[in-house]
Short mmCIF file of N, CA and C in Angstrom, two decimals:
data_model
loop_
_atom_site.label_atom_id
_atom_site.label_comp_id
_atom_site.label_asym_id
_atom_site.label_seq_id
_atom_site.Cartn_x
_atom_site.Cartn_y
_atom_site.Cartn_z
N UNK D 1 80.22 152.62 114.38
CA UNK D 1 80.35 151.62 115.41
C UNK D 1 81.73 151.68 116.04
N UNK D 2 83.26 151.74 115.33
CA UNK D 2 84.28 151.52 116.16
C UNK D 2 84.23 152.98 116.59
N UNK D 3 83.68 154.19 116.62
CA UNK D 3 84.06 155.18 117.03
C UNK D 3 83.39 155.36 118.51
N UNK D 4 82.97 154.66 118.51
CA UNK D 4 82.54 154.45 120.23
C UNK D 4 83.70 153.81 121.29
N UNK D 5 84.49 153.04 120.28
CA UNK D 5 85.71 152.32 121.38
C UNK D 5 86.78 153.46 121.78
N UNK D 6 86.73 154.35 120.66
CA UNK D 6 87.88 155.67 121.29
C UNK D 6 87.34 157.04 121.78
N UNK D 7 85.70 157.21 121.37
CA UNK D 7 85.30 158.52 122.45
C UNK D 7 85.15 158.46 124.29
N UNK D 8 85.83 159.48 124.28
CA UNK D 8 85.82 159.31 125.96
C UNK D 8 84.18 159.44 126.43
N UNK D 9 83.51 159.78 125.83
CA UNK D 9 81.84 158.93 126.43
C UNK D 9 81.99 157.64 127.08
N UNK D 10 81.19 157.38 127.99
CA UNK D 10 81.00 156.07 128.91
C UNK D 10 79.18 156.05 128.59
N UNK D 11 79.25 154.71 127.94
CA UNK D 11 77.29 154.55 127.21
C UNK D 11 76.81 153.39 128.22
N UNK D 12 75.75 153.39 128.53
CA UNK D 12 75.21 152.53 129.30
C UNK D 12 74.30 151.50 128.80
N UNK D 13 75.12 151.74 127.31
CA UNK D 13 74.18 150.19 126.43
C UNK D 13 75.04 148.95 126.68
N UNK D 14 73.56 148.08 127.06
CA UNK D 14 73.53 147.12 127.60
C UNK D 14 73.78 146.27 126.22
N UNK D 15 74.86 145.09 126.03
CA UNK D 15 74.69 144.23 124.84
C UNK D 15 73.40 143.17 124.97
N UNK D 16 73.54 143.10 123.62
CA UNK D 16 72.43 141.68 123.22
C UNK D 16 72.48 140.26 123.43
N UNK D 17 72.15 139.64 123.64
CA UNK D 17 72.24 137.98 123.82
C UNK D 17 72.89 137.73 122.46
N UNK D 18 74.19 136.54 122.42
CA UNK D 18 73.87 136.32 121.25
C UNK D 18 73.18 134.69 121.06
N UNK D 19 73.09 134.24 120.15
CA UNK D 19 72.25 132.96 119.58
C UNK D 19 73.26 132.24 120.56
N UNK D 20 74.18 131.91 120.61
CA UNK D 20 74.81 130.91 121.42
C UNK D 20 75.01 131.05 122.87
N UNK D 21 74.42 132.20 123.07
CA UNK D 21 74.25 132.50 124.82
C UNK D 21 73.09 132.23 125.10
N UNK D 22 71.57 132.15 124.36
CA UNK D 22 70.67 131.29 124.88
C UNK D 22 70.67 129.99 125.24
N UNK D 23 70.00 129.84 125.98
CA UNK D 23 70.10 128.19 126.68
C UNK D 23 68.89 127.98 125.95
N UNK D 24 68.93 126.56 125.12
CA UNK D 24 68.29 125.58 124.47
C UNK D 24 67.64 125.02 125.26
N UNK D 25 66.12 124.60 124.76
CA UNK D 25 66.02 123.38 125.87
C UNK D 25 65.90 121.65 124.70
N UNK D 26 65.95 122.09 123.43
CA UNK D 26 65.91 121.22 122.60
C UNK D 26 67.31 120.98 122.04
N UNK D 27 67.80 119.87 122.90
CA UNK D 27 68.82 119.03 122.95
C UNK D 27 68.29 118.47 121.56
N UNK D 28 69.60 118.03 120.90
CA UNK D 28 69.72 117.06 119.92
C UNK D 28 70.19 115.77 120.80
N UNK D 29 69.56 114.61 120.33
CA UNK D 29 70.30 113.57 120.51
C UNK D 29 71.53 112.70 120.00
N UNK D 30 72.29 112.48 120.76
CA UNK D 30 73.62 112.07 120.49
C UNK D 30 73.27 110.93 119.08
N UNK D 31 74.20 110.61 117.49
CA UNK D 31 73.29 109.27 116.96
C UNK D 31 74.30 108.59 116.47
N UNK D 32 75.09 107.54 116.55
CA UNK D 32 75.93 106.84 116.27
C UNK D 32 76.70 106.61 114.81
N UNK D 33 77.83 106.63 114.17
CA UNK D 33 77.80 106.58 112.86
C UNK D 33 77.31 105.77 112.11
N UNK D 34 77.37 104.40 112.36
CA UNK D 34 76.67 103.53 111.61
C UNK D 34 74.82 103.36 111.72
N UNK D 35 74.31 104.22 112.85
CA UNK D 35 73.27 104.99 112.61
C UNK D 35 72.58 105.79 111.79
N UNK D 36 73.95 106.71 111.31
CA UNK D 36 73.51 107.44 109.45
C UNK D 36 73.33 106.23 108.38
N UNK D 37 74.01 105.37 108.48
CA UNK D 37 73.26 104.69 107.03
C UNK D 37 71.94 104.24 107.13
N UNK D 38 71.36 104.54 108.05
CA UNK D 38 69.75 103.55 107.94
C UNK D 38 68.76 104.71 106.90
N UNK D 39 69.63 106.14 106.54
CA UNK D 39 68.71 106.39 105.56
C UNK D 39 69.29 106.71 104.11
N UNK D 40 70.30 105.76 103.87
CA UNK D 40 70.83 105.67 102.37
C UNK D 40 69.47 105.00 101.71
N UNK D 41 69.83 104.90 100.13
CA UNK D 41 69.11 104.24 99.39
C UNK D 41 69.89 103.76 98.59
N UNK D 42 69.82 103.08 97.28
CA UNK D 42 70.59 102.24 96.48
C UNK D 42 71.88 103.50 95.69
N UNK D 43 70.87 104.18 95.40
CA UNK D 43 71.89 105.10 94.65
C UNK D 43 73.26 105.71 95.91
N UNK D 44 73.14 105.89 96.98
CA UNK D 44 74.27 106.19 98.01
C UNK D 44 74.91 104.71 98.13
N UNK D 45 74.19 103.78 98.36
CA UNK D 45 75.17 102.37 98.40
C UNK D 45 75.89 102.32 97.61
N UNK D 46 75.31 102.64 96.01
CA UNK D 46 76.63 102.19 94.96
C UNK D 46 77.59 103.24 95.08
N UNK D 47 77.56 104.61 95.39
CA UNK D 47 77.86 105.58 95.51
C UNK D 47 79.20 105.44 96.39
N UNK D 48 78.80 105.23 97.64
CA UNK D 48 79.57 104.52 98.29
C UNK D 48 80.90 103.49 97.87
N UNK D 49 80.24 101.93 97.30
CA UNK D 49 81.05 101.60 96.47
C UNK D 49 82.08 101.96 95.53
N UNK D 50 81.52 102.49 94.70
CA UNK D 50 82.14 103.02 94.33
C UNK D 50 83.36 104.28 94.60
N UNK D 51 83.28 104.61 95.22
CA UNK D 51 84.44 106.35 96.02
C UNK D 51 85.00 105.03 97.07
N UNK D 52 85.08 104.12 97.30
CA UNK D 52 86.05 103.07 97.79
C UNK D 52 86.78 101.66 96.58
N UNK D 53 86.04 101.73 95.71
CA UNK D 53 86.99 101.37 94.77
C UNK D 53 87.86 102.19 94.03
N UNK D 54 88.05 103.42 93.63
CA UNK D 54 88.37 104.65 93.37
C UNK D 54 89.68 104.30 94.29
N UNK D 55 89.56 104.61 95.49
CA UNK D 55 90.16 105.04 96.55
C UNK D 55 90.98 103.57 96.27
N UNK D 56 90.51 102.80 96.01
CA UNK D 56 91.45 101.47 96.37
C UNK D 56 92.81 101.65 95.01
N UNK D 57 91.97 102.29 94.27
CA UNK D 57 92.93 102.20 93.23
C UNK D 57 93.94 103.22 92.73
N UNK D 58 93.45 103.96 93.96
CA UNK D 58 94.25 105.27 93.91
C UNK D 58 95.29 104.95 94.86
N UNK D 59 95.64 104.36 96.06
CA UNK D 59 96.62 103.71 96.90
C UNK D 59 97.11 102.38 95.90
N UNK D 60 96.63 101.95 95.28
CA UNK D 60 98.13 101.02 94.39
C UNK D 60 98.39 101.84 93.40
N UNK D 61 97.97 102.80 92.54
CA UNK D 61 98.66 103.54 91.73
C UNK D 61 100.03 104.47 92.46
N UNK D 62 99.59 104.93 93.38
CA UNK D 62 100.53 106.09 94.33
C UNK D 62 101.46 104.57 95.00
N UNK D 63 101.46 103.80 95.16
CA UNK D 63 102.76 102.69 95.63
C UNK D 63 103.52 102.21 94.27
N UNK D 64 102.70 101.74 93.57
CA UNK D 64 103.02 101.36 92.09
C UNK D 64 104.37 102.48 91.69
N UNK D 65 103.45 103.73 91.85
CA UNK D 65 104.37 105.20 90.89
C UNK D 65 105.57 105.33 91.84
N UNK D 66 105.94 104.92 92.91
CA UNK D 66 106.77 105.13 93.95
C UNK D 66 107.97 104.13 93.55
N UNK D 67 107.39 102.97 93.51
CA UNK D 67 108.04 101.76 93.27
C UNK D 67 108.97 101.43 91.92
N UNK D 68 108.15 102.10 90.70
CA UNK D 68 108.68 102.31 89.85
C UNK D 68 109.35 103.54 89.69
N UNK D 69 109.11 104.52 90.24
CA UNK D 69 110.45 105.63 89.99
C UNK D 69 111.64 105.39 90.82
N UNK D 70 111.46 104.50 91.85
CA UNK D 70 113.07 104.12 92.55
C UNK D 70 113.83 103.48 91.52
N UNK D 71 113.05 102.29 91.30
CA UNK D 71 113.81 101.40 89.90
C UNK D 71 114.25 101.80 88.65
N UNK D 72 113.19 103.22 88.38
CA UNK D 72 113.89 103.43 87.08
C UNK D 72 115.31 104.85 87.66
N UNK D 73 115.19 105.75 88.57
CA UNK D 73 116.12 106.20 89.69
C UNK D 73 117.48 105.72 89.68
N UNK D 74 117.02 104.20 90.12
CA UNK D 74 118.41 103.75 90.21
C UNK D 74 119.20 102.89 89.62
N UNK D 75 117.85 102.71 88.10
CA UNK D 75 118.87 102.11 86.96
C UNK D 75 119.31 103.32 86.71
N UNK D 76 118.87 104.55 86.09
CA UNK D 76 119.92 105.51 85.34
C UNK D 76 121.22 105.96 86.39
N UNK D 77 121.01 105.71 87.83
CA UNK D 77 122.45 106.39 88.33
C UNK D 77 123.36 104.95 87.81
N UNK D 78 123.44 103.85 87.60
CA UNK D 78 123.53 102.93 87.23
C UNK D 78 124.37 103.06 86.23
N UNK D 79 123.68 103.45 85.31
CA UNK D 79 124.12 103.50 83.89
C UNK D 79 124.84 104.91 83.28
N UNK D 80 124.33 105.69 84.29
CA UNK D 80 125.80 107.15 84.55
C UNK D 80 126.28 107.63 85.19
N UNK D 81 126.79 106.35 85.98
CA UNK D 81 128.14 106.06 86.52
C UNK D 81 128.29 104.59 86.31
N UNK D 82 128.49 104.15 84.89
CA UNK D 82 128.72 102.61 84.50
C UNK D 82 130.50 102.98 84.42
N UNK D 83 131.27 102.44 85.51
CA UNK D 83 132.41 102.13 85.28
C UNK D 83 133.13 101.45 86.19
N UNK D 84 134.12 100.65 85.72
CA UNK D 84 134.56 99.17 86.79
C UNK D 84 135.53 99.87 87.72
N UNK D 85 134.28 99.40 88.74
CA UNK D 85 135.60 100.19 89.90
C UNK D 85 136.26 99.24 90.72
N UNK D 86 136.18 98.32 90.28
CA UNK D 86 137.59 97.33 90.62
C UNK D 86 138.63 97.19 89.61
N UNK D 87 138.98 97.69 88.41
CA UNK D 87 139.97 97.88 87.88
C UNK D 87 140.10 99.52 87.44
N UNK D 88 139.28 100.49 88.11
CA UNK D 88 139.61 101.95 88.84
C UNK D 88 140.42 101.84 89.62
N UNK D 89 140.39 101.07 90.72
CA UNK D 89 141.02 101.06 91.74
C UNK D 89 141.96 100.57 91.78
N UNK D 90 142.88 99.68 91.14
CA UNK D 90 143.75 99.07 90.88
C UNK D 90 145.01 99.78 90.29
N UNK D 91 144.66 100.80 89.57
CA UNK D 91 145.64 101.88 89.68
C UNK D 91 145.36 103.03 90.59
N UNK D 92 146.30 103.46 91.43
CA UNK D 92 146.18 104.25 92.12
C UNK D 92 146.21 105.36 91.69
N UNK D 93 146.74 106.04 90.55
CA UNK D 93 146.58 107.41 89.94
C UNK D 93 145.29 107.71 89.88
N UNK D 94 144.66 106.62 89.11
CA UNK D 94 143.43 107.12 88.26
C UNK D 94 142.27 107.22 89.83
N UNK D 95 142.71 106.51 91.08
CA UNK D 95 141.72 106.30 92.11
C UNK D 95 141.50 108.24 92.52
N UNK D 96 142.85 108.71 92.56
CA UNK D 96 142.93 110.26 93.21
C UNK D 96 142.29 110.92 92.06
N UNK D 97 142.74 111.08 91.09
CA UNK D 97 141.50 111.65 89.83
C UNK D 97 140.48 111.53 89.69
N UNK D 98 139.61 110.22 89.95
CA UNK D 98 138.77 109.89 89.44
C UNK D 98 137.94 109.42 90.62
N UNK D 99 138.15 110.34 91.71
CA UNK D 99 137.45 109.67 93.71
C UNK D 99 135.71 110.42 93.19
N UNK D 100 135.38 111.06 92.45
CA UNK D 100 134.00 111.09 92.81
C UNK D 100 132.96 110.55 91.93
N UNK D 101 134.16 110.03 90.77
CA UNK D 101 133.11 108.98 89.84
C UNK D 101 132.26 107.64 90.57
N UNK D 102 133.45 107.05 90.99
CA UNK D 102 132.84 105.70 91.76
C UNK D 102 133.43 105.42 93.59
N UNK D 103 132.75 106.00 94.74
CA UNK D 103 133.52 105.92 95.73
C UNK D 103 133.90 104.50 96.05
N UNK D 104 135.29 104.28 96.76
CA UNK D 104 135.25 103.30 97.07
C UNK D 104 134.56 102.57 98.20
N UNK D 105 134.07 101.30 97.87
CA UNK D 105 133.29 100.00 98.45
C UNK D 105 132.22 100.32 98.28
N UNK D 106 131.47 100.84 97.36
CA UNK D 106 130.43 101.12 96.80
C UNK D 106 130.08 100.42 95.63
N UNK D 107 129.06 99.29 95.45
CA UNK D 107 128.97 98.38 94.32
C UNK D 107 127.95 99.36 93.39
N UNK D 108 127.76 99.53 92.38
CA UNK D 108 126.38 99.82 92.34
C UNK D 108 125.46 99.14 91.22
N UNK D 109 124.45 98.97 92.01
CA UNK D 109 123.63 98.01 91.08
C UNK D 109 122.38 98.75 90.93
N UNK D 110 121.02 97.94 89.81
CA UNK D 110 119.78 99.13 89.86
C UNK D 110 118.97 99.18 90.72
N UNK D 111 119.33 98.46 91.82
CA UNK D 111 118.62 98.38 93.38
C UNK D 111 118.85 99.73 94.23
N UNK D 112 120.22 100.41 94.33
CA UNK D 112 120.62 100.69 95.06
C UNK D 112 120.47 102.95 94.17
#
């Protein structure tokens, strides 16, 4: 087959229709979404239900897990870098030594 695209022959085969170049005359009709449920049955209803309680509980777990890794995040920077940096700062030696332990005007609490 590709050796026809590089012989200098010129073929006078005609291509084929394909399936999507025939013209249909059996239109589908357009059918609305809330149109598909008129042929559920009980077992798709609970079905349903269910893969939306799932889902519900899968968006407060993923906020939950978010929420709690900031807090626990920013207790440990918290707690390693626990040192008073208002009596850091109060000597000025120890401020030039010691500028990337606690910057100044920086409080830090386990919020932050």
């Amino acid at each position: 087959m590709w050796r026809q695209y590089f012989s200098r022959q010129k073929t006078n085969a005609k291509n084929k229709k394909l399936n999507d170049e025939i013209n249909d005359t059996n239109k589908d009709i357009p059918v609305g979404v809330l149109q598909l449920f008129r042929f559920t049955d009980r077992i798709d209803i609970v079905l349903l239900i269910l893969g939306l309680c799932f889902m519900l509980g899968h968006v407060v777990g993923a906020i939950a897990n978010v929420i709690l890794f900031g807090r626990i995040t920013g207790l440990f920077a918290t707690t390693s870098f626990a040192v008073d940096c208002t009596n850091q700062y109060k000597n000025f030696v120890s401020t030039i030594l010691n500028n990337t332990v606690c910057p100044f005007g920086i409080d830090l609490n386990p919020l932050n």
